[in-house]
CSV table of C-alpha atoms and ligand atoms in Angstrom, one decimal:
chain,number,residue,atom,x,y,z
T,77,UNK,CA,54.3,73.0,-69.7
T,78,UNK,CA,54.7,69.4,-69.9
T,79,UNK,CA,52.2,66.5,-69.7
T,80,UNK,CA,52.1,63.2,-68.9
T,81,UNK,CA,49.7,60.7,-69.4
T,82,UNK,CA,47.4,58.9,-66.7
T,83,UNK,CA,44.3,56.1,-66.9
T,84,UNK,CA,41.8,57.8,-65.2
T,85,UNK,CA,39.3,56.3,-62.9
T,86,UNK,CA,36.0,58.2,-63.7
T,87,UNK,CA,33.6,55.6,-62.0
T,88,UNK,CA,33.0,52.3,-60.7
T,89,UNK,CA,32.8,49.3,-63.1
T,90,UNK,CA,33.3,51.8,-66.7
T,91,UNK,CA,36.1,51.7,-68.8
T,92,UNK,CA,39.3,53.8,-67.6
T,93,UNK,CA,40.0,56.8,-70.0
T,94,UNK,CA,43.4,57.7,-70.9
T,95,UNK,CA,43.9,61.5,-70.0
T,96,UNK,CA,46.5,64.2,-69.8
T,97,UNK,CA,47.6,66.4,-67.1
T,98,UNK,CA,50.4,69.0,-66.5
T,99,UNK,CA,53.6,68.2,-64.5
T,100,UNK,CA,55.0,70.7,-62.6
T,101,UNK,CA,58.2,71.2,-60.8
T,102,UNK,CA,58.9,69.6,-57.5
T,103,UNK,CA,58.5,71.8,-54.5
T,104,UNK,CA,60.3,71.5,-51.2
T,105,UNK,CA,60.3,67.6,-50.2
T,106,UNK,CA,58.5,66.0,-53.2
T,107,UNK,CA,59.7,63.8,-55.5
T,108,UNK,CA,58.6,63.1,-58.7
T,109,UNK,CA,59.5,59.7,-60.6
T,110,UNK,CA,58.9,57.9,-63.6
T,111,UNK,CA,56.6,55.2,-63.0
T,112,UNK,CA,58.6,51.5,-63.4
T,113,UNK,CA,55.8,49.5,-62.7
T,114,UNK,CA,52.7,49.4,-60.8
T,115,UNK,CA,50.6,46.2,-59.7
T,116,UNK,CA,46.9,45.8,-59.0
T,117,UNK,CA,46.4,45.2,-55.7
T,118,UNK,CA,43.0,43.6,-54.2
T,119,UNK,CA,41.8,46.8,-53.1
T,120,UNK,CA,42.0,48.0,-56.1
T,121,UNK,CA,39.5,46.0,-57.7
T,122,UNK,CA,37.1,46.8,-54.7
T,123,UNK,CA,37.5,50.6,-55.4
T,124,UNK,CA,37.0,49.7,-59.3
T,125,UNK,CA,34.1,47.5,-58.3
T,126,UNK,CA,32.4,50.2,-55.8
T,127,UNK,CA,32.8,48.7,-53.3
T,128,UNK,CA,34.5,50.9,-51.3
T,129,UNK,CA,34.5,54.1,-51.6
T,130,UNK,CA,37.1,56.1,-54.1
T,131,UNK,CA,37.6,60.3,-54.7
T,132,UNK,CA,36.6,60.5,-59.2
T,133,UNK,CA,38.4,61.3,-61.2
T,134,UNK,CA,41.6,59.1,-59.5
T,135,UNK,CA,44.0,57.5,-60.5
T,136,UNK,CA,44.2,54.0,-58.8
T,137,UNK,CA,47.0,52.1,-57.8
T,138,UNK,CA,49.5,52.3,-54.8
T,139,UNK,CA,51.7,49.3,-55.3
T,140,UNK,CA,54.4,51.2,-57.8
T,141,UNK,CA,58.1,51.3,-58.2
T,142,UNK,CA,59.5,54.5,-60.3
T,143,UNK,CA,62.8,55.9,-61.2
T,144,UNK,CA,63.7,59.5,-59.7
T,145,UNK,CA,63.4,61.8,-62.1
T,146,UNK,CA,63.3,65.2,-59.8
T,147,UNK,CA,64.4,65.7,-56.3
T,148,UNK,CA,63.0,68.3,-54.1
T,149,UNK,CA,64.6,70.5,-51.4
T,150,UNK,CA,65.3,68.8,-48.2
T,151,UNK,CA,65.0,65.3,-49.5
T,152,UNK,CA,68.2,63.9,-49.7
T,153,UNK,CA,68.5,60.5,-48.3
T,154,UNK,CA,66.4,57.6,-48.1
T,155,UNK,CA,64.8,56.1,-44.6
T,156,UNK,CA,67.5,54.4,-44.1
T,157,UNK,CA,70.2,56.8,-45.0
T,158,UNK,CA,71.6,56.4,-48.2
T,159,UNK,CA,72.0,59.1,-50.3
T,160,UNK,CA,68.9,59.8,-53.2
T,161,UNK,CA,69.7,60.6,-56.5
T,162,UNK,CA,67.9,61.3,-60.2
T,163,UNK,CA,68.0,58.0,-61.6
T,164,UNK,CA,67.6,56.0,-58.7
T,165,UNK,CA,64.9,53.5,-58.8
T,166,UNK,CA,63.0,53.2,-55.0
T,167,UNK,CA,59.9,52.0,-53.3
T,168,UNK,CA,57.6,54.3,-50.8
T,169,UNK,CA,55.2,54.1,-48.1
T,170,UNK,CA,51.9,53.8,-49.7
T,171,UNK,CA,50.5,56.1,-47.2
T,172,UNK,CA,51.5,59.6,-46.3
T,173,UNK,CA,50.7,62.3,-43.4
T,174,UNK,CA,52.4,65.4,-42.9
T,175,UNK,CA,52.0,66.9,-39.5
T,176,UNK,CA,51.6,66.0,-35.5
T,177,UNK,CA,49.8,63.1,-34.7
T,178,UNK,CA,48.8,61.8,-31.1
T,179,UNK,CA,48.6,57.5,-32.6
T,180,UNK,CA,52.2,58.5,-34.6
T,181,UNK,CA,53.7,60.9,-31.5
T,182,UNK,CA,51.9,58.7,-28.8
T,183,UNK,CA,51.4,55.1,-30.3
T,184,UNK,CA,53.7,54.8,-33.2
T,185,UNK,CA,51.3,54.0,-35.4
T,186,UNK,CA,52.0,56.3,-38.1
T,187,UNK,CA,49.5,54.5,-40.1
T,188,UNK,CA,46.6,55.1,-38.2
T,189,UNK,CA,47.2,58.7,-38.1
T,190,UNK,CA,43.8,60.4,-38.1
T,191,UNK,CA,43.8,62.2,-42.1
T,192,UNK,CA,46.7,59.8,-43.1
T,193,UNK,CA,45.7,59.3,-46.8
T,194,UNK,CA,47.0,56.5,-49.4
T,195,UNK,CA,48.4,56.8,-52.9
T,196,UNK,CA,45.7,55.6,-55.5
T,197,UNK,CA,42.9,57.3,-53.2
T,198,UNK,CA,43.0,61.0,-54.2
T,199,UNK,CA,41.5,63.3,-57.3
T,200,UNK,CA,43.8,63.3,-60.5
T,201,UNK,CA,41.6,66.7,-61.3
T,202,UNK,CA,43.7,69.0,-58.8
T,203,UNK,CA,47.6,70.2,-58.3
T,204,UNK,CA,50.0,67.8,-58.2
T,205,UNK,CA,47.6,65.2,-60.1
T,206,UNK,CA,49.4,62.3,-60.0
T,207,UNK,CA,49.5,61.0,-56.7
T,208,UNK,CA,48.7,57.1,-57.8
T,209,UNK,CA,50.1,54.2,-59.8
T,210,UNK,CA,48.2,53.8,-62.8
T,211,UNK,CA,50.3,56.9,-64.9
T,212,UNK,CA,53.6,57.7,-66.3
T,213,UNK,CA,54.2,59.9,-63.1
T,214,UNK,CA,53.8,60.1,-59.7
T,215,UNK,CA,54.6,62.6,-57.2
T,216,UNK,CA,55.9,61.6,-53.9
T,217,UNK,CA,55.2,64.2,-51.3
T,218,UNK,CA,55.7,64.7,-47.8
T,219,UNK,CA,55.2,62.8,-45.3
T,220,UNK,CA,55.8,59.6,-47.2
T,221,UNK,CA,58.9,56.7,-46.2
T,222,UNK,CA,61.0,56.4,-49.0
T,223,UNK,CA,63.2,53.2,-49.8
T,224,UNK,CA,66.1,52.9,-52.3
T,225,UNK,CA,65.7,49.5,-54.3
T,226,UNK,CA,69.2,47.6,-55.1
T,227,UNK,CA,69.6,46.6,-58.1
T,228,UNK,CA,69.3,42.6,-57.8
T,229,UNK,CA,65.7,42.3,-57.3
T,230,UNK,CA,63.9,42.4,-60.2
T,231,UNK,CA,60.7,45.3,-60.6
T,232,UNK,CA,58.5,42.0,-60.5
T,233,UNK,CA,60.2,41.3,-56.8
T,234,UNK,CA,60.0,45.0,-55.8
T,235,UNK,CA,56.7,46.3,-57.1
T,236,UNK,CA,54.7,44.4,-54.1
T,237,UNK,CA,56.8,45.3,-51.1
T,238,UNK,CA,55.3,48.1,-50.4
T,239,UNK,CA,51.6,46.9,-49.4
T,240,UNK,CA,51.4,43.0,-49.8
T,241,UNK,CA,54.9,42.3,-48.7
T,242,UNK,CA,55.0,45.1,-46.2
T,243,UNK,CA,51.4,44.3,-44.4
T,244,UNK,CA,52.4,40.7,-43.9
T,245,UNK,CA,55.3,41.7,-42.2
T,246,UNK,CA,53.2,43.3,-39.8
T,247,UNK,CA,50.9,40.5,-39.5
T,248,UNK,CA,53.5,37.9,-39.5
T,249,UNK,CA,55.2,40.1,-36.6
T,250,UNK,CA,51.4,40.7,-34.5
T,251,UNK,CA,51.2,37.0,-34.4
T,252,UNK,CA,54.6,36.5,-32.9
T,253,UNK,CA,55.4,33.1,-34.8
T,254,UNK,CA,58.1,31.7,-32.9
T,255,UNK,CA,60.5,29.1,-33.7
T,256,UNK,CA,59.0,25.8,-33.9
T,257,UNK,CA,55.5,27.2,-34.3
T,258,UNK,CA,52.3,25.5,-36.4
T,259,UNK,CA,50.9,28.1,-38.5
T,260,UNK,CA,47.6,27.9,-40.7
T,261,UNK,CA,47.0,30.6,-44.0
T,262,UNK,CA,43.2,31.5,-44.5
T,263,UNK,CA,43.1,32.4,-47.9
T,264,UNK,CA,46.2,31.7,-50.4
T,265,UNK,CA,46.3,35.4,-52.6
T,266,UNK,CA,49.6,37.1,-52.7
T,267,UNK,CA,48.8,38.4,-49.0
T,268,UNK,CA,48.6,34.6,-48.0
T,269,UNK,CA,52.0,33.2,-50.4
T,270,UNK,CA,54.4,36.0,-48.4
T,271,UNK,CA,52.2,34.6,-45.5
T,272,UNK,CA,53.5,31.3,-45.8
T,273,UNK,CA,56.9,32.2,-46.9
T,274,UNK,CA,57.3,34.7,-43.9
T,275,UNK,CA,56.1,32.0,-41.5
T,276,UNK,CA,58.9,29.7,-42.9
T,277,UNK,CA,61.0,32.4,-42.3
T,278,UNK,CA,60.7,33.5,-38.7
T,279,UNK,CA,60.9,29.5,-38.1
T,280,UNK,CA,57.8,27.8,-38.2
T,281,UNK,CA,57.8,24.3,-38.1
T,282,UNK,CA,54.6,23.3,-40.0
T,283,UNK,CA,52.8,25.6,-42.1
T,284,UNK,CA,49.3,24.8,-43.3
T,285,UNK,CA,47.9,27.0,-46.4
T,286,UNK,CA,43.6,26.9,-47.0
T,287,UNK,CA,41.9,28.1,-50.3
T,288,UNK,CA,39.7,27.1,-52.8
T,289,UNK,CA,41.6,27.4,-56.0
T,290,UNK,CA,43.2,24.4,-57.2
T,291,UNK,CA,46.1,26.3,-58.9
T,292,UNK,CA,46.8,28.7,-56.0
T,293,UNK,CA,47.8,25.2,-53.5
T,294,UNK,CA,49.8,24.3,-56.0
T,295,UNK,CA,51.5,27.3,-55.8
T,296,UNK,CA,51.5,27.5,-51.9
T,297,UNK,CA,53.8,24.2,-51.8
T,298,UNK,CA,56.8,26.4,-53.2
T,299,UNK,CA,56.3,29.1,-50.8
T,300,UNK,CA,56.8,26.8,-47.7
T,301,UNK,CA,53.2,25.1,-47.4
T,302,UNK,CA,53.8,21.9,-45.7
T,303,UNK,CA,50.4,20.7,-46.5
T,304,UNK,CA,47.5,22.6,-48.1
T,305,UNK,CA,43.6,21.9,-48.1
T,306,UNK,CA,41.2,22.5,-50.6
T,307,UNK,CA,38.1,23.9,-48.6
T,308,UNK,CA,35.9,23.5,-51.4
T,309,UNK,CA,36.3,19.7,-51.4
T,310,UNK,CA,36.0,19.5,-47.1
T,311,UNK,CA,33.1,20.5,-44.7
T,312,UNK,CA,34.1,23.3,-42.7
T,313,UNK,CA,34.3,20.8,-39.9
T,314,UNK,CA,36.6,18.0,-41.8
T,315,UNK,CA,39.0,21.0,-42.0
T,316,UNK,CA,39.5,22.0,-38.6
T,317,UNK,CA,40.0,18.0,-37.8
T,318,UNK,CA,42.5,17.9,-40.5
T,319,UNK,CA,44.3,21.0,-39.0
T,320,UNK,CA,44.2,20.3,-35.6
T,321,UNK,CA,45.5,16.5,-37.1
T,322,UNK,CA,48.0,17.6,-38.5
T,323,UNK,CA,49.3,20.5,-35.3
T,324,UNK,CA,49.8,18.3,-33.0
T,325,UNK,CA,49.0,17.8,-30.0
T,326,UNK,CA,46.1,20.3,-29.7
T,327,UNK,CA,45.9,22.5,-32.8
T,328,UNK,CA,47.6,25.2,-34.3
T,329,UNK,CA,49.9,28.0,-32.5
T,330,UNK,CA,48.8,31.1,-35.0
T,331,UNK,CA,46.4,31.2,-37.3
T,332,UNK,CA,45.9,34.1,-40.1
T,333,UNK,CA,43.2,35.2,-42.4
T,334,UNK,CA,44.3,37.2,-45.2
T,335,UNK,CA,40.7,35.7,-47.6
T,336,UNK,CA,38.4,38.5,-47.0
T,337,UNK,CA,35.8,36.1,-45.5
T,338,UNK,CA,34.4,36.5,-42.4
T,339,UNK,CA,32.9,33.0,-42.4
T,340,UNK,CA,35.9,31.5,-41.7
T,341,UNK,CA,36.6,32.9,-38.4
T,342,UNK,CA,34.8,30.3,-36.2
T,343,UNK,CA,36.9,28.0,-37.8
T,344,UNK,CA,40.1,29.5,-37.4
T,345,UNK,CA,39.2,30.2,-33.7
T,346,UNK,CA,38.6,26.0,-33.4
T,347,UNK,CA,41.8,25.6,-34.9
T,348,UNK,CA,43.7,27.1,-32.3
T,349,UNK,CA,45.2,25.4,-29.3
T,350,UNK,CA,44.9,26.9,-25.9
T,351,UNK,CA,47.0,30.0,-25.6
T,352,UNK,CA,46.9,30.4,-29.5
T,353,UNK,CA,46.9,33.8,-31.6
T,354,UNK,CA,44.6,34.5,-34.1
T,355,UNK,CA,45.5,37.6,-36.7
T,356,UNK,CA,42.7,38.9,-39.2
T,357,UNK,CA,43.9,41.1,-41.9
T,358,UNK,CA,41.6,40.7,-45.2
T,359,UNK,CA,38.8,41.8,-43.8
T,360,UNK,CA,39.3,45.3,-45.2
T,361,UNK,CA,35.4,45.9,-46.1
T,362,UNK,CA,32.9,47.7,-44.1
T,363,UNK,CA,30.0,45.0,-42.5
T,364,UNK,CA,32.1,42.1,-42.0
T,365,UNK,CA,29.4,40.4,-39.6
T,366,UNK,CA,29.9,37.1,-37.8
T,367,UNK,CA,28.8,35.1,-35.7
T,368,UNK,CA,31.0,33.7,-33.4
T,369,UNK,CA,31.0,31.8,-29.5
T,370,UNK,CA,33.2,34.2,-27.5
T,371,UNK,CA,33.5,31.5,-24.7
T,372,UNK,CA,36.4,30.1,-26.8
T,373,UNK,CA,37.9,32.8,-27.1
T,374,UNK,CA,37.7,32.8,-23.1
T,375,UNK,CA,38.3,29.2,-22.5
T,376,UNK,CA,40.9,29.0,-25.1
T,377,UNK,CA,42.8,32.3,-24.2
T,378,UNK,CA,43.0,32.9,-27.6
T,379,UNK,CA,45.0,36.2,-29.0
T,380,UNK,CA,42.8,37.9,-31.2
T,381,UNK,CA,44.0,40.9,-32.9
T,382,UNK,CA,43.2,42.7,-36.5
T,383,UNK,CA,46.2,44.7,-38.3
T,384,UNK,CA,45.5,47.3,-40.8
T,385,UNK,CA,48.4,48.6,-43.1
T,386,UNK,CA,51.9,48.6,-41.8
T,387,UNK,CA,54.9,50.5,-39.9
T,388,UNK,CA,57.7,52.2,-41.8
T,389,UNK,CA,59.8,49.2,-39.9
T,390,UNK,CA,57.7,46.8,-41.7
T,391,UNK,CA,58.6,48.6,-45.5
T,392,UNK,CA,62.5,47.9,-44.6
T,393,UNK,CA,61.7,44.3,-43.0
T,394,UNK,CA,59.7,43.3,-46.6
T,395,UNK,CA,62.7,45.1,-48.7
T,396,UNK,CA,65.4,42.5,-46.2
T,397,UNK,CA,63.1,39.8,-46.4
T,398,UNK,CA,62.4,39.2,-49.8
T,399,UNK,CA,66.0,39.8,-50.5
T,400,UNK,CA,67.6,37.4,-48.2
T,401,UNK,CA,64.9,34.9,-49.4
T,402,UNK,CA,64.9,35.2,-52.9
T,403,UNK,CA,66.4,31.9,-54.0
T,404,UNK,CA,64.0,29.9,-51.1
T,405,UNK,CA,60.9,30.9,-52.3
T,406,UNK,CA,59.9,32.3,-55.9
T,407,UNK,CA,58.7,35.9,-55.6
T,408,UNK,CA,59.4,36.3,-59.2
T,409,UNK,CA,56.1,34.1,-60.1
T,410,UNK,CA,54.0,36.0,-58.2
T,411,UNK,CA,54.0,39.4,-60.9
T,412,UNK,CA,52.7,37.0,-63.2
T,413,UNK,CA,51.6,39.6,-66.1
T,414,UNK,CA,52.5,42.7,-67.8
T,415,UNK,CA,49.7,45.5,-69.4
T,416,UNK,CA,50.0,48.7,-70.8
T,417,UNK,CA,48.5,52.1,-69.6
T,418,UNK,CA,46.3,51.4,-72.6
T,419,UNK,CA,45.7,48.0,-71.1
T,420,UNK,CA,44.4,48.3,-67.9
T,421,UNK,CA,40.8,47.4,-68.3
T,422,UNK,CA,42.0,43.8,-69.7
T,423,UNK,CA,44.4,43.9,-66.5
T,424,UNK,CA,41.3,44.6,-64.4
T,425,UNK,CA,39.4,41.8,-65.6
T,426,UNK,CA,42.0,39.5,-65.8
T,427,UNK,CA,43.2,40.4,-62.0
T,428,UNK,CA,39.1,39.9,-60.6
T,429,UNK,CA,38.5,37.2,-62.5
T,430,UNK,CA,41.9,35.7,-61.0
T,431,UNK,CA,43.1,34.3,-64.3
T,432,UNK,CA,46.1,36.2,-63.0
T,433,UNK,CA,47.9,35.9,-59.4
T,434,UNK,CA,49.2,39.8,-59.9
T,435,UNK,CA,48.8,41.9,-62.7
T,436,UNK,CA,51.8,44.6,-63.7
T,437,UNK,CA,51.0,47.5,-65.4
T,438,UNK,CA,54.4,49.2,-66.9
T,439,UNK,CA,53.5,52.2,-68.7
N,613,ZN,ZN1,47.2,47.1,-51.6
């Protein structure tokens, strides 16, 4: 039988071992491909860092590109119709659920279907093993949206459409920016660059990107930042006087947070002018606790809404996107690194320590 080789996730925080499993034959509906290229998303490094919890032995990842190497019966066409074939290179859903759902049947949110479950957050031990992105392999199986990649965009473009790209589609689209809005980033990762760029896109006026890293607000002027802010050199209330300065003539229309730090909610909320929205996203760890005056929110008629994952819609919308926006804003920057298999400790570390904006692992 033949193997392939994946780096196994044995624990949190110890060094990934290289091991070998079996690949078997695709059965009805599966695909299997030949991994292109996998990134390291922030939720990654939480499952590495135990901080949230992850099936051992896994293989991680769930941001991945591959090449078709086997199709299976019944899978014949992609979601939006064209034909499938060995050889072709694609994208997928990072999530997958097979079966009747009341929030998919009754909401259409396939995403919150109760038992959905992600690549990068199952066993490697048991059949078909390689259901994540860190491995030559990975078998696509049912239940999973699957999206044929054209050839322009590069596997540095393509590799993040499926999560980062993808969820801040769906946030972008819960915080109905509208032409001519004033729009403030929390946070400037790869979540809050498309975030920027996508607010450009769907025809913000002024876009206002917040972080601490010197090098990442730099990079936030090229994807559409009209003016960023360094909150590590600004009281918390110097910040909101600078926003509301600069959104005139009562503060911002949308704000997002896509930094992971519940702190800064009060702030976005004063931020806001009457009638604004407010869209958390990087929140994606348990005990997120703040304090916050909920007679703003009433007095304010503020929007506020969290969004979790994304719609199959929201896979073809990042695909379109990024695409049609290619020579704007420079997605090819933000895959900033390449590692081997063999490599991905190094690629860990260099991804927490963010030496790196997104670190590649081609295998
Ligand atoms: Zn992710």
């Amino acid at each position: 039988m033949r193997t392939a080789k994946a780096a196994i996730y044995e624990a949190p925080n110890t060094p990934f071992v290289i091991r070998e499993y079996p690949l078997r034959p695709v059965q009805a509906r599966e695909v299997l491909v030949r991994v292109k290229m996998s990134t390291i998303c922030r939720s990654d490094i939480h499952s590495y860092e135990g901080r949230r919890p992850n099936p051992v032995p896994g293989i991680l990842g769930h941001e991945i590109i591959g090449i078709i190497e086997e199709l299976g019966s019944g899978i014949e066409r992609d979601m939006r119709g064209d034909p499938l074939r060995r050889g072709d290179r694609i994208t997928w859903s990072e999530y997958f659920f097979d079966g009747d759902c009341y929030y998919r049947e009754i909401h259409d949110m396939p995403q919150k279907c109760n038992g959905v479950r992600k690549y990068g957050h199952d066993r490697a031990d048991v059949d078909p093993h390689f259901l994540g992105g860190f491995a030559e392999y990975c078998y696509i199986v049912p239940g999973t949206w699957i999206l044929k990649l054209p050839d322009e965009l590069s596997d540095e473009e393509a590799t993040p459409l499926n999560c980062g790209v993808a969820t801040m589609v769906a946030v972008t689209e819960a915080s109905a920016i509208a032409i001519g809005d004033t729009v403030v980033v929390q946070g400037l990762g790869l979540l809050g660059l498309y975030g920027l760029a996508l607010a450009k896109a769907r025809g913000a006026r002024f876009v206002i990107g917040l972080d601490s890293v010197a090098a990442r607000l730099e990079t936030a002027k090229r994807f559409g930042a009209d003016l960023v802010l360094d909150v590590s050199r600004h009281s918390a209330s110097e910040i909101v006087a600078m926003v509301r300065e600069a959104c005139k003539p009562d503060g911002a229309d949308v704000c997002i947070e896509v930094c992971g730090v519940p702190d800064v909610i009060p702030q976005g909320l004063q931020m806001l002018r009457v009638g604004g929205r407010y869209t958390l996203a990087g929140l994606v760890n348990p005990d997120a606790q703040v304090t916050l005056d909920a007679n703003l929110l009433v007095k304010k008629w503020i929007t506020l809404r969290g969004i979790h994952n994304y719609h199959p819609r929201h896979l073809v919308q990042a695909l379109d996107f990024v695409l049609s926006n290619r020579r704007r804003f420079p997605f090819h920057e933000i895959v900033d690194s390449r590692f081997s298999l063999q490599e991905l400790d190094l690629a860990f570390k260099r991804a927490s320590e963010r030496t790196v904006l997104r670190a590649a692992i081609v295998p």
